[in-house]
Coordinates of C-alpha atoms in Angstrom, one line a residue:
M1 CA 89.5 112.7 -9.7
T2 CA 87.5 115.0 -7.5
T3 CA 90.2 117.6 -6.0
R4 CA 89.9 120.4 -3.9
P5 CA 92.2 123.3 -3.0
C6 CA 94.2 123.3 -0.2
P7 CA 93.5 126.3 2.4
T8 CA 97.1 126.9 2.9
C9 CA 99.3 126.2 -0.4
R10 CA 96.4 126.5 -2.6
Q11 CA 97.5 122.9 -4.4
P12 CA 95.0 120.7 -5.5
V13 CA 94.5 117.9 -3.1
P14 CA 91.8 114.5 -3.5
A15 CA 88.9 114.4 -2.3
G16 CA 88.8 112.1 0.8
E17 CA 92.5 113.4 2.0
A18 CA 92.5 113.5 5.8
G19 CA 95.6 116.0 5.0
C20 CA 97.1 118.2 2.3
P21 CA 100.1 116.3 0.9
H22 CA 101.7 119.2 -0.5
C23 CA 102.0 121.0 2.8
G24 CA 100.6 118.9 5.6
T25 CA 97.9 121.1 6.6
P26 CA 95.0 119.0 8.7
L27 CA 91.9 119.0 6.1
G28 CA 88.6 118.3 7.8
A29 CA 85.3 117.7 6.1
A30 CA 83.9 120.9 4.1
R31 CA 81.8 122.8 6.8
P32 CA 78.3 124.7 5.5
A33 CA 79.1 128.2 5.5
Q34 CA 78.2 130.6 8.3
A35 CA 75.4 132.7 8.1
A36 CA 76.1 136.8 8.4
V37 CA 76.2 138.2 11.4
L38 CA 74.9 141.5 10.4
R39 CA 72.7 142.4 7.6
E40 CA 72.6 144.9 5.0
G41 CA 71.2 148.4 6.3
Q42 CA 71.7 147.3 10.1
R43 CA 73.4 150.1 12.4
L44 CA 76.1 149.3 15.0
A45 CA 77.2 151.1 18.2
N46 CA 74.9 153.5 16.7
R47 CA 77.8 154.7 14.5
Y48 CA 77.9 152.1 11.3
V49 CA 75.5 151.1 8.5
V50 CA 76.1 147.9 7.3
E51 CA 75.9 147.8 3.1
Q52 CA 77.4 144.5 2.2
M53 CA 79.2 141.6 3.3
I54 CA 82.6 141.6 1.6
G55 CA 84.5 138.5 3.2
R56 CA 83.5 135.6 5.2
G57 CA 86.5 133.5 6.8
G58 CA 86.8 130.7 9.3
M59 CA 86.4 132.9 12.2
G60 CA 84.6 136.1 11.2
C61 CA 83.2 138.2 8.3
I62 CA 84.1 141.4 7.1
Y63 CA 81.7 144.1 6.0
R64 CA 81.9 147.3 4.0
V65 CA 80.1 150.1 6.1
W66 CA 79.6 153.5 6.3
D67 CA 81.2 155.3 9.3
N68 CA 78.9 158.1 10.4
A69 CA 81.8 159.4 12.9
L70 CA 84.6 159.9 10.0
R71 CA 82.0 160.6 7.0
E72 CA 83.6 157.6 5.2
V73 CA 83.3 153.8 3.6
V74 CA 85.5 151.7 6.1
A75 CA 85.7 147.7 6.8
L76 CA 84.5 146.2 9.6
K77 CA 85.6 142.8 11.1
T78 CA 83.4 140.8 13.2
L79 CA 83.9 137.6 15.2
L80 CA 81.6 135.3 14.6
P81 CA 79.4 134.5 17.8
Q82 CA 80.4 130.8 18.6
F83 CA 84.1 132.3 18.9
V84 CA 83.3 135.3 21.4
K85 CA 83.9 132.9 24.2
D86 CA 86.7 131.7 23.1
R87 CA 89.7 133.7 24.9
H88 CA 92.6 132.9 23.1
I89 CA 90.6 134.1 20.1
V90 CA 89.5 136.9 21.5
E91 CA 92.8 137.9 22.6
R92 CA 94.1 137.2 19.1
F93 CA 91.3 139.5 17.3
V94 CA 92.0 142.0 20.2
N95 CA 95.5 142.2 20.0
E96 CA 95.3 142.9 16.2
A97 CA 93.7 145.9 16.9
K98 CA 95.9 146.7 19.8
I99 CA 99.0 146.3 17.3
T100 CA 97.8 147.7 14.0
R101 CA 96.5 150.8 15.7
Q102 CA 100.3 151.5 16.6
L103 CA 101.4 151.4 13.3
S104 CA 101.0 154.3 10.6
H105 CA 102.5 153.2 7.0
P106 CA 101.0 153.6 3.8
G107 CA 101.6 149.8 3.5
I108 CA 99.5 148.8 6.4
V109 CA 95.9 148.7 6.5
R110 CA 94.9 151.0 9.3
V111 CA 92.6 150.3 12.2
H112 CA 90.1 152.6 13.5
D113 CA 88.6 151.2 16.3
I114 CA 87.3 148.3 18.3
G115 CA 84.0 147.7 20.0
V116 CA 81.4 145.3 21.4
D117 CA 77.6 146.1 20.3
K118 CA 74.7 143.7 21.3
G119 CA 77.1 140.5 21.6
V120 CA 79.2 141.9 18.2
L121 CA 82.8 142.3 18.9
Y122 CA 84.2 144.2 16.0
I123 CA 87.2 145.9 14.3
S124 CA 86.7 148.9 12.0
M125 CA 89.5 149.7 9.6
E126 CA 90.5 151.0 6.4
Y127 CA 88.6 149.8 3.1
V128 CA 90.8 149.1 0.6
R129 CA 89.3 149.0 -2.8
G130 CA 91.2 145.9 -4.6
R131 CA 91.4 142.5 -4.0
S132 CA 94.1 140.2 -2.0
L133 CA 97.4 139.2 -3.7
R134 CA 95.5 135.6 -3.4
D135 CA 92.8 136.6 -5.5
L136 CA 94.9 137.9 -8.4
L137 CA 97.3 134.3 -7.9
D138 CA 94.1 132.5 -8.5
E139 CA 92.8 135.0 -11.2
Q140 CA 96.2 133.8 -13.2
G141 CA 95.3 130.5 -13.0
Q142 CA 97.1 127.2 -11.2
G143 CA 101.1 127.2 -12.3
R144 CA 100.9 130.7 -13.8
P145 CA 103.5 133.2 -12.8
L146 CA 103.1 136.9 -12.2
P147 CA 104.9 138.9 -14.6
T148 CA 108.6 139.1 -12.7
L149 CA 108.5 143.0 -12.5
E150 CA 104.9 142.8 -11.2
A151 CA 106.1 140.0 -8.8
L152 CA 109.1 142.1 -8.1
R153 CA 106.9 145.4 -7.4
I154 CA 104.4 143.9 -4.8
V155 CA 107.8 142.2 -2.5
K156 CA 109.5 145.4 -2.8
D157 CA 106.3 147.1 -1.1
L158 CA 105.9 144.2 1.1
C159 CA 109.6 144.6 2.6
E160 CA 109.1 148.4 3.0
A161 CA 105.8 147.9 5.0
L162 CA 107.7 145.0 6.9
E163 CA 110.6 147.5 7.5
Y164 CA 108.3 149.7 9.2
A165 CA 106.5 147.2 11.0
H166 CA 109.5 145.6 12.9
R167 CA 110.4 148.5 14.7
Y168 CA 107.0 147.6 16.6
T169 CA 106.4 143.8 15.8
V170 CA 106.8 140.6 13.7
H171 CA 103.7 139.6 11.6
R172 CA 104.0 136.0 11.9
D173 CA 101.6 135.6 9.2
I174 CA 102.7 136.9 5.7
K175 CA 101.1 135.1 3.1
P176 CA 99.1 135.9 -0.1
E177 CA 95.7 136.0 1.9
N178 CA 97.0 139.0 4.1
I179 CA 98.6 141.0 1.3
M180 CA 95.9 143.3 -0.4
I181 CA 96.5 145.3 -3.9
A182 CA 94.4 148.3 -4.3
E183 CA 92.8 149.4 -7.4
D184 CA 95.8 152.0 -8.0
G185 CA 98.6 149.1 -7.2
T186 CA 99.3 150.0 -4.0
V187 CA 100.1 147.3 -1.4
K188 CA 98.7 146.9 2.0
L189 CA 99.6 144.5 4.7
M190 CA 96.8 143.5 6.8
D191 CA 95.9 140.8 9.7
F192 CA 98.3 141.4 12.5
G193 CA 96.4 139.1 14.5
I194 CA 98.8 136.9 15.7
S195 CA 101.5 139.5 16.2
K196 CA 103.2 140.4 19.4
L197 CA 104.3 144.1 20.3
K198 CA 107.9 143.9 21.6
A199 CA 107.2 146.0 24.4
D200 CA 104.7 143.2 25.5
A201 CA 106.5 140.1 27.2
R202 CA 103.5 138.1 27.8
L203 CA 102.5 135.8 24.9
T204 CA 99.1 133.6 25.1
G205 CA 100.0 130.0 25.0
A206 CA 97.6 129.8 21.8
S207 CA 100.1 132.5 19.8
M208 CA 103.1 129.9 20.3
V209 CA 103.0 128.4 17.4
M210 CA 100.2 130.2 15.2
G211 CA 100.5 130.6 11.5
T212 CA 100.4 129.7 8.3
P213 CA 102.6 126.4 8.0
F214 CA 103.8 126.6 4.5
Y215 CA 104.9 129.8 5.2
M216 CA 106.2 129.7 8.4
A217 CA 110.3 129.4 9.3
P218 CA 111.2 126.7 10.8
E219 CA 112.2 128.3 14.0
Q220 CA 108.4 129.5 14.1
M221 CA 107.2 126.0 13.7
R222 CA 108.8 125.1 16.5
D223 CA 108.5 128.2 19.0
S224 CA 107.2 131.7 18.1
R225 CA 108.1 133.2 21.3
G226 CA 111.6 134.1 20.1
V227 CA 111.2 134.6 16.4
D228 CA 112.4 138.1 14.9
G229 CA 112.0 139.8 11.6
R230 CA 113.8 137.0 9.9
A231 CA 110.9 135.0 9.9
D232 CA 108.6 137.4 8.0
V233 CA 111.5 137.5 5.8
Y234 CA 111.7 133.6 5.4
S235 CA 107.7 134.0 4.3
A236 CA 108.8 136.9 1.8
G237 CA 110.9 134.4 0.2
V238 CA 108.3 132.0 -0.4
V239 CA 105.9 134.4 -1.1
L240 CA 108.5 135.6 -3.8
Y241 CA 109.0 132.1 -5.5
E242 CA 105.0 131.6 -5.6
L243 CA 104.7 135.1 -7.3
L244 CA 107.8 133.8 -9.8
T245 CA 107.0 130.7 -10.6
G246 CA 103.0 130.1 -9.9
S247 CA 104.0 127.3 -7.6
M248 CA 105.0 126.6 -4.0
P249 CA 108.9 125.8 -3.1
T250 CA 108.1 122.0 -2.1
G251 CA 110.6 119.6 -1.1
V252 CA 113.7 120.4 -2.8
P253 CA 112.6 123.4 -5.1
K254 CA 114.2 123.8 -8.5
P255 CA 115.7 127.4 -9.1
A256 CA 112.9 130.0 -10.2
S257 CA 114.7 130.8 -13.4
H258 CA 114.7 127.1 -14.5
L259 CA 111.0 127.1 -14.3
T260 CA 110.0 130.6 -15.6
R261 CA 112.0 132.0 -18.9
D262 CA 111.7 135.5 -17.6
V263 CA 112.8 135.3 -14.4
P264 CA 116.7 136.7 -14.0
P265 CA 119.2 133.9 -13.2
S266 CA 120.2 136.8 -10.4
L267 CA 117.2 136.1 -8.3
D268 CA 117.7 132.4 -7.7
P269 CA 120.4 133.3 -4.8
I270 CA 118.3 136.1 -3.4
I271 CA 115.2 133.4 -3.0
A272 CA 117.6 130.9 -1.4
K273 CA 119.1 133.3 1.4
C274 CA 115.5 134.4 2.3
V275 CA 114.7 130.2 2.9
E276 CA 117.5 129.4 4.7
Q277 CA 116.8 126.9 7.2
D278 CA 119.3 128.8 9.5
P279 CA 118.1 132.1 10.5
N280 CA 121.3 133.2 10.7
K281 CA 122.4 132.7 7.1
R282 CA 119.0 134.8 6.0
Y283 CA 119.0 138.7 5.4
A284 CA 119.0 140.2 8.7
S285 CA 116.0 142.3 7.5
A286 CA 113.4 143.0 5.4
H287 CA 115.3 146.3 4.2
E288 CA 118.2 144.0 3.0
L289 CA 115.9 142.1 1.1
C290 CA 114.6 145.1 -0.1
E291 CA 118.1 146.4 -1.1
A292 CA 119.1 142.8 -2.6
I293 CA 116.1 142.9 -5.3
A294 CA 116.3 146.7 -6.0
P295 CA 119.3 146.8 -8.6
I296 CA 117.2 143.6 -10.4
L297 CA 113.5 145.4 -10.4
A298 CA 115.4 148.9 -11.9
R299 CA 117.3 147.3 -14.6
L300 CA 113.9 145.6 -15.4
E301 CA 111.9 148.9 -15.0
S302 CA 114.9 150.3 -17.5
G303 CA 114.5 147.4 -19.9
L304 CA 118.4 146.5 -19.3
E305 CA 117.2 143.3 -17.4
A306 CA 115.0 142.0 -20.0
D307 CA 117.4 143.4 -23.0
A308 CA 120.2 141.3 -21.0
S309 CA 118.2 138.2 -21.0
A310 CA 117.4 138.4 -24.4
V311 CA 121.1 138.9 -25.5
A312 CA 122.1 135.9 -23.4
A313 CA 119.1 133.8 -25.0
E314 CA 120.2 135.3 -28.5
S315 CA 124.1 134.3 -27.4
G316 CA 123.5 131.1 -26.4
R317 CA 121.7 130.4 -29.8
R318 CA 124.8 131.9 -31.8
W319 CA 127.0 129.7 -29.7
G320 CA 124.7 126.7 -30.2
R321 CA 124.8 127.6 -34.0
R322 CA 128.5 128.0 -34.3
A323 CA 128.9 124.4 -32.2
L324 CA 126.7 123.0 -34.9
G325 CA 128.8 124.5 -37.8
L326 CA 132.0 123.7 -36.1
L327 CA 130.7 120.1 -35.8
L328 CA 129.8 120.0 -39.5
A329 CA 133.2 121.4 -40.3
V330 CA 134.9 118.7 -38.1
C331 CA 132.9 115.9 -39.7
I332 CA 133.6 117.2 -43.3
L333 CA 137.5 117.1 -42.4
V334 CA 137.5 113.6 -41.2
A335 CA 135.3 112.4 -44.1
G336 CA 137.8 114.1 -46.3
A337 CA 140.7 112.8 -44.8
G338 CA 139.3 109.6 -44.8
G339 CA 138.8 110.1 -48.6
L340 CA 142.1 110.7 -49.2
H341 CA 143.4 108.1 -47.4
A342 CA 141.4 105.9 -49.4
A343 CA 142.8 107.5 -52.6
E344 CA 146.7 107.1 -51.5
M345 CA 146.3 103.5 -50.6
R346 CA 144.7 102.9 -54.2
R347 CA 147.9 104.8 -55.9
Q348 CA 150.1 102.8 -53.1
A349 CA 148.7 99.5 -54.5
L350 CA 148.7 100.3 -58.4
L351 CA 152.5 101.7 -57.9
E352 CA 153.4 98.4 -56.4
A353 CA 151.3 96.1 -59.1
P354 CA 153.9 94.1 -62.1
A355 CA 153.7 96.1 -65.0
P356 CA 151.6 95.0 -68.1
V357 CA 153.4 94.0 -70.8
A358 CA 153.7 96.4 -74.0
F359 CA 152.5 95.5 -77.4
S360 CA 153.8 97.6 -80.6
P361 CA 151.3 98.3 -83.2
D362 CA 153.9 96.8 -85.8
V363 CA 153.6 93.4 -86.7
Q364 CA 157.0 92.9 -87.3
D365 CA 157.8 93.6 -83.6
W366 CA 155.3 90.7 -82.6
P367 CA 157.6 87.7 -81.3
F368 CA 155.8 85.0 -83.0
A369 CA 155.7 87.0 -86.2
R370 CA 159.3 85.8 -87.1
F371 CA 159.5 81.9 -88.5
D372 CA 163.0 80.8 -89.2

């Protein structure tokens, strides 16, 4: 059967399906790829020189360009021409630049500038040499998790970036596609396009229920206006589960430790608390989630958690061997008892039987040997 990956949850979807059976994302017919807005060598705003297109999305393209002002390579995100006249999309695009320019954290992609030139709306930002977390998962293969230690390091760095960002905004679209992994292992959060500054009470109708459905908290699915940092904590929990198991927590998900042998059971209640339907039952902040996983991460980095898992596994095997030995001993005792009982029954039968007649070897003693 021909399948294609869902753009939201990446699960295989049979060809012809109108929606993803796993996460419910509507699926339209595949659209032909849009032509690039910019070409190699093209100059933009008398500042940027296009080197190469490095990414393409549903609404825009990303290029690696040389910035003559900063004298370094930067990334240039552009909006496709057909969306430039859409007020809501343009507002979302500009919103990303407004918000991210106020954020300065090593775990968040920096935004340098925003502008328009020859009808091209663009945002220039830090160029990250690396790949997205989604690309990393795709390289692992369908259903194959990341090593637990690597997954926890990524989520720890993500939580630190979120803790800082939550002073100003709520991201609202945490997913592997928006998490970059630099070549040196640094985690970079990007795409604040549907966030809103806490100081800005105005929120467009287009942003009211925006995000990626599978990763969105239940309250965000209903209305984005009143969500706080706990919505991002929910999304981080979904990402953590996906990294640890290689799959999405659909339906009633099994604990991660039941699906992946190397996942410590102590992580199961942490993930469960992240994805609580009631935000009041989740971690109150990304910092709390970071603190919850920190001891487990420390034990894994020191080898203690792995040793503990190995000890637990060996203990289980020893208990299994002991239980088997005990069972065999019981069987032997039962069998032995049955044998003794049978022997005793045979002995009692012999005692109760009539005594046989004893014959003397001397014929004179035979009764029929005397004749009168």
